[in-house]
């Protein structure tokens, strides 16, 4: 793995009070997509830690060499650190970060769980069985042009320009594994999804709500945002909802 981290892709820690928030970013991205949310939580007294997942924030070859268990280990390391600093912990995951948060919550129930733009449905694709065997030849799949409601958010985005084919197979596996874990997750949960998410369509949120084992689970649907709800135009709505949920489930913050 490369020792060179892309500018802006560094993990972050805002150390404040006894309520800890673990923020887990998505596939091909970096902690940057969670740092504004982390700062908002910290400004209200929470300790906020944004982890950098294995293979992310360096180069595409690093990501192609990682597996979903490596990403989970990165998130687990962050959780272990945060539990050493805080009395109560809330997990907040975006997209693939939500999948990892589900698995963490199954193993070690947190005070609360926030799942943003989280996939639960693997799109039917006859090419999926070919992702692994074809990856030495077709190493990468370029990303399409981003569709932002707030174009200024694109300027600060830190992410790879393509998807490693081999790693995409890992994501598909991870979706199925996390979905199977949903009935065993009982922590209070807040599910956040955009009606305009054409990458992980809103039906994924309905599956989360139907299959999560949590008795206390709420759905927030936003409109006027793309998949990256922590960055796009409705980010403040997301930040405020996340903070209110943390206060309700983990105790007082300022």
Coordinates of C-alpha atoms in Angstrom, one line a residue:
X1 CA 0.0 0.0 0.0
X2 CA 1.2 3.5 -0.8
X3 CA 2.3 5.7 2.1
X4 CA 1.3 8.8 0.2
X5 CA -2.1 10.1 1.1
X6 CA -3.9 12.4 -1.3
X7 CA -4.4 16.0 -0.1
X8 CA -7.6 16.2 1.8
X9 CA -8.0 12.5 2.3
X10 CA -6.5 12.4 5.8
X11 CA -8.6 10.9 8.7
X12 CA -9.8 13.5 11.2
X13 CA -10.4 13.6 14.9
X14 CA -12.3 16.4 16.7
X15 CA -12.0 15.6 20.4
X16 CA -14.7 17.1 22.5
X17 CA -17.1 15.4 24.9
X18 CA -18.0 11.8 26.1
X19 CA -20.4 11.2 23.1
X20 CA -18.4 9.8 20.2
X21 CA -19.4 9.7 16.6
X22 CA -17.6 7.4 14.2
X23 CA -18.0 8.6 10.6
X24 CA -17.3 6.1 7.8
X25 CA -17.0 7.2 4.2
X26 CA -18.0 5.5 1.0
X27 CA -16.4 3.5 -1.8
X28 CA -13.6 5.2 -3.8
X29 CA -14.0 8.3 -1.5
X30 CA -12.2 9.7 1.5
X31 CA -12.9 11.1 5.0
X32 CA -13.4 14.5 3.3
X33 CA -17.0 13.6 2.4
X34 CA -17.7 13.3 6.2
X35 CA -15.6 16.1 7.6
X36 CA -18.3 18.8 7.5
X37 CA -20.7 16.5 9.3
X38 CA -18.0 15.7 11.8
X39 CA -17.3 19.4 12.4
X40 CA -21.0 20.1 12.9
X41 CA -21.2 17.4 15.5
X42 CA -18.0 18.5 17.2
X43 CA -19.3 22.1 17.3
X44 CA -22.1 20.8 19.5
X45 CA -19.9 18.9 21.9
X46 CA -19.4 15.5 20.3
X47 CA -16.1 13.8 19.7
X48 CA -16.0 13.0 16.0
X49 CA -13.6 10.6 14.3
X50 CA -13.5 10.1 10.5
X51 CA -11.7 7.0 9.5
X52 CA -9.8 6.4 6.2
X53 CA -10.7 3.0 4.8
X54 CA -8.0 0.7 3.5
X55 CA -7.1 1.4 -0.1
X56 CA -8.8 4.8 -0.1
X57 CA -7.2 8.2 -0.4
X58 CA -4.0 6.9 -2.0
X59 CA -4.3 5.4 -5.5
X60 CA -6.6 3.1 -7.5
X61 CA -4.1 0.2 -7.4
X62 CA -4.2 0.2 -3.6
X63 CA -8.0 -0.1 -3.7
X64 CA -7.9 -2.9 -6.2
X65 CA -5.8 -4.9 -3.8
X66 CA -8.1 -4.5 -0.8
X67 CA -11.1 -6.7 0.2
X68 CA -14.2 -5.9 2.1
X69 CA -12.7 -7.3 5.3
X70 CA -9.9 -4.8 5.0
X71 CA -12.4 -2.0 4.9
X72 CA -14.2 -3.4 7.9
X73 CA -11.0 -3.7 9.8
X74 CA -10.3 0.0 9.2
X75 CA -13.7 0.9 10.5
X76 CA -13.2 -1.4 13.5
X77 CA -9.9 0.2 14.3
X78 CA -11.7 3.6 14.4
X79 CA -14.4 2.2 16.6
X80 CA -11.9 0.7 19.0
X81 CA -10.1 4.1 19.3
X82 CA -13.4 6.0 19.8
X83 CA -14.6 3.6 22.5
X84 CA -11.4 4.3 24.4
X85 CA -12.1 8.0 24.3
X86 CA -15.9 8.1 24.8
X87 CA -18.6 6.7 27.0
X88 CA -21.2 6.2 24.2
X89 CA -20.7 5.9 20.5
X90 CA -23.0 6.5 17.5
X91 CA -22.0 5.1 14.0
X92 CA -22.6 7.3 11.0
X93 CA -22.0 5.7 7.5
X94 CA -22.4 7.0 4.0
X95 CA -23.1 4.6 1.2
X96 CA -20.6 1.7 1.6
X97 CA -19.7 3.3 4.9
X98 CA -23.3 2.5 6.0
X99 CA -22.7 -1.2 5.1
X100 CA -19.6 -1.3 7.3
X101 CA -21.5 0.4 10.1
X102 CA -24.3 -2.2 9.9
X103 CA -21.7 -5.0 10.5
X104 CA -20.1 -3.1 13.3
X105 CA -23.5 -2.5 14.9
X106 CA -24.3 -6.2 14.6
X107 CA -21.1 -7.2 16.5
X108 CA -21.0 -4.4 19.0
X109 CA -24.3 -2.5 19.5
X110 CA -23.8 1.2 19.5
X111 CA -26.0 3.9 21.1
X112 CA -27.3 4.7 17.6
X113 CA -26.8 4.1 13.9
X114 CA -27.1 6.6 11.1
X115 CA -27.3 5.1 7.6
X116 CA -27.0 7.6 4.7
X117 CA -27.5 6.6 1.0
X118 CA -26.8 3.0 2.0
X119 CA -27.3 0.3 -0.6
X120 CA -29.1 -2.9 0.2
X121 CA -30.0 -4.1 -3.3
X122 CA -27.4 -5.5 -5.7
X123 CA -28.6 -4.5 -9.2
X124 CA -29.2 -7.6 -11.4
X125 CA -26.3 -7.7 -13.7
X126 CA -25.2 -10.7 -15.8
X127 CA -21.7 -9.4 -15.8
X128 CA -21.3 -9.6 -12.0
X129 CA -19.8 -13.1 -12.0
X130 CA -17.2 -11.8 -14.4
X131 CA -15.9 -9.0 -12.3
X132 CA -13.2 -11.0 -10.5
X133 CA -12.0 -13.1 -13.5
X134 CA -12.0 -10.1 -15.9
X135 CA -10.3 -7.7 -13.5
X136 CA -6.7 -8.4 -14.7
X137 CA -7.8 -7.3 -18.2
X138 CA -10.6 -4.7 -17.5
X139 CA -9.0 -3.2 -14.4
X140 CA -11.1 -0.1 -14.1
X141 CA -14.5 1.3 -14.9
X142 CA -14.6 5.1 -15.4
X143 CA -17.1 7.1 -13.5
X144 CA -19.7 9.2 -15.3
X145 CA -20.0 12.9 -14.8
X146 CA -21.3 13.9 -11.4
X147 CA -24.7 15.4 -11.1
X148 CA -24.7 18.1 -8.3
X149 CA -27.5 20.3 -7.0
X150 CA -24.8 22.4 -5.5
X151 CA -22.0 22.5 -8.0
X152 CA -19.6 24.2 -5.6
X153 CA -19.6 21.0 -3.6
X154 CA -17.8 19.3 -6.4
X155 CA -14.7 21.5 -6.0
X156 CA -13.8 20.0 -2.6
X157 CA -14.6 16.4 -3.5
X158 CA -11.7 13.9 -2.9
X159 CA -12.3 10.6 -4.6
X160 CA -10.9 8.3 -7.3
X161 CA -12.0 9.0 -10.9
X162 CA -12.8 5.3 -11.6
X163 CA -13.9 2.1 -9.9
X164 CA -11.5 -0.8 -9.7
X165 CA -13.3 -3.8 -11.2
X166 CA -11.9 -6.2 -8.6
X167 CA -13.0 -4.0 -5.7
X168 CA -16.5 -3.7 -7.3
X169 CA -17.0 -7.4 -6.8
X170 CA -16.1 -6.9 -3.1
X171 CA -18.8 -4.2 -2.8
X172 CA -21.4 -6.5 -4.3
X173 CA -20.5 -9.2 -1.7
X174 CA -20.5 -6.7 1.1
X175 CA -24.0 -5.5 0.2
X176 CA -25.4 -9.1 0.5
X177 CA -23.5 -9.7 3.8
X178 CA -24.7 -6.5 5.4
X179 CA -28.3 -7.1 4.3
X180 CA -28.2 -10.5 5.9
X181 CA -27.1 -8.8 9.1
X182 CA -29.9 -6.3 9.2
X183 CA -32.4 -8.4 11.3
X184 CA -29.7 -8.8 13.9
X185 CA -29.1 -5.0 14.3
X186 CA -31.2 -3.6 17.2
X187 CA -29.7 -0.2 17.8
X188 CA -31.8 2.9 17.3
X189 CA -31.4 3.8 13.7
X190 CA -31.9 6.9 11.4
X191 CA -32.0 6.1 7.7
X192 CA -31.4 9.1 5.4
X193 CA -31.9 9.0 1.7
X194 CA -32.4 11.4 -1.2
X195 CA -35.3 11.1 -3.6
X196 CA -32.9 12.2 -6.3
X197 CA -30.3 9.5 -5.7
X198 CA -29.9 7.8 -9.0
X199 CA -26.8 5.9 -7.9
X200 CA -28.4 4.1 -4.9
X201 CA -32.1 4.4 -5.7
X202 CA -34.6 5.2 -2.8
X203 CA -35.9 1.7 -2.8
X204 CA -32.8 0.7 -0.9
X205 CA -33.9 2.8 2.0
X206 CA -37.3 1.0 2.1
X207 CA -35.5 -2.3 2.3
X208 CA -33.4 -1.0 5.2
X209 CA -36.5 0.1 7.0
X210 CA -38.3 -3.2 6.4
X211 CA -35.4 -5.5 7.4
X212 CA -33.6 -3.6 10.2
X213 CA -34.2 -5.4 13.5
X214 CA -34.3 -2.0 15.4
X215 CA -37.6 -1.2 17.0
X216 CA -36.6 2.5 17.1
X217 CA -36.0 3.3 13.4
X218 CA -36.8 6.5 11.5
X219 CA -36.6 7.5 7.8
X220 CA -35.6 10.9 6.6
X221 CA -36.2 11.5 2.9
X222 CA -34.5 14.7 1.5
X223 CA -35.1 16.2 -1.9
X224 CA -32.6 18.3 -3.9
X225 CA -29.5 16.3 -3.3
X226 CA -27.5 13.6 -5.1
X227 CA -26.1 10.4 -3.6
X228 CA -23.7 12.4 -1.5
X229 CA -26.1 13.9 1.0
X230 CA -23.3 15.0 3.3
X231 CA -21.9 17.3 0.6
X232 CA -24.7 18.4 -1.7
X233 CA -27.4 21.1 -1.4
X234 CA -29.4 19.5 1.5
X235 CA -26.3 18.8 3.7
X236 CA -27.5 21.2 6.5
X237 CA -30.8 19.3 6.8
X238 CA -28.8 16.1 7.1
X239 CA -26.4 17.6 9.7
X240 CA -29.2 18.8 11.8
X241 CA -31.1 15.5 11.7
X242 CA -28.0 13.6 12.6
X243 CA -27.2 15.9 15.5
X244 CA -30.8 15.6 16.8
X245 CA -30.6 11.8 16.6
X246 CA -27.2 11.7 18.4
X247 CA -28.6 13.8 21.2
X248 CA -31.7 11.6 21.5
X249 CA -29.9 8.3 21.5
X250 CA -26.5 8.9 23.1
X251 CA -27.2 11.7 25.5
X252 CA -26.7 15.5 25.8
X253 CA -24.4 17.5 23.6
X254 CA -24.3 21.2 23.5

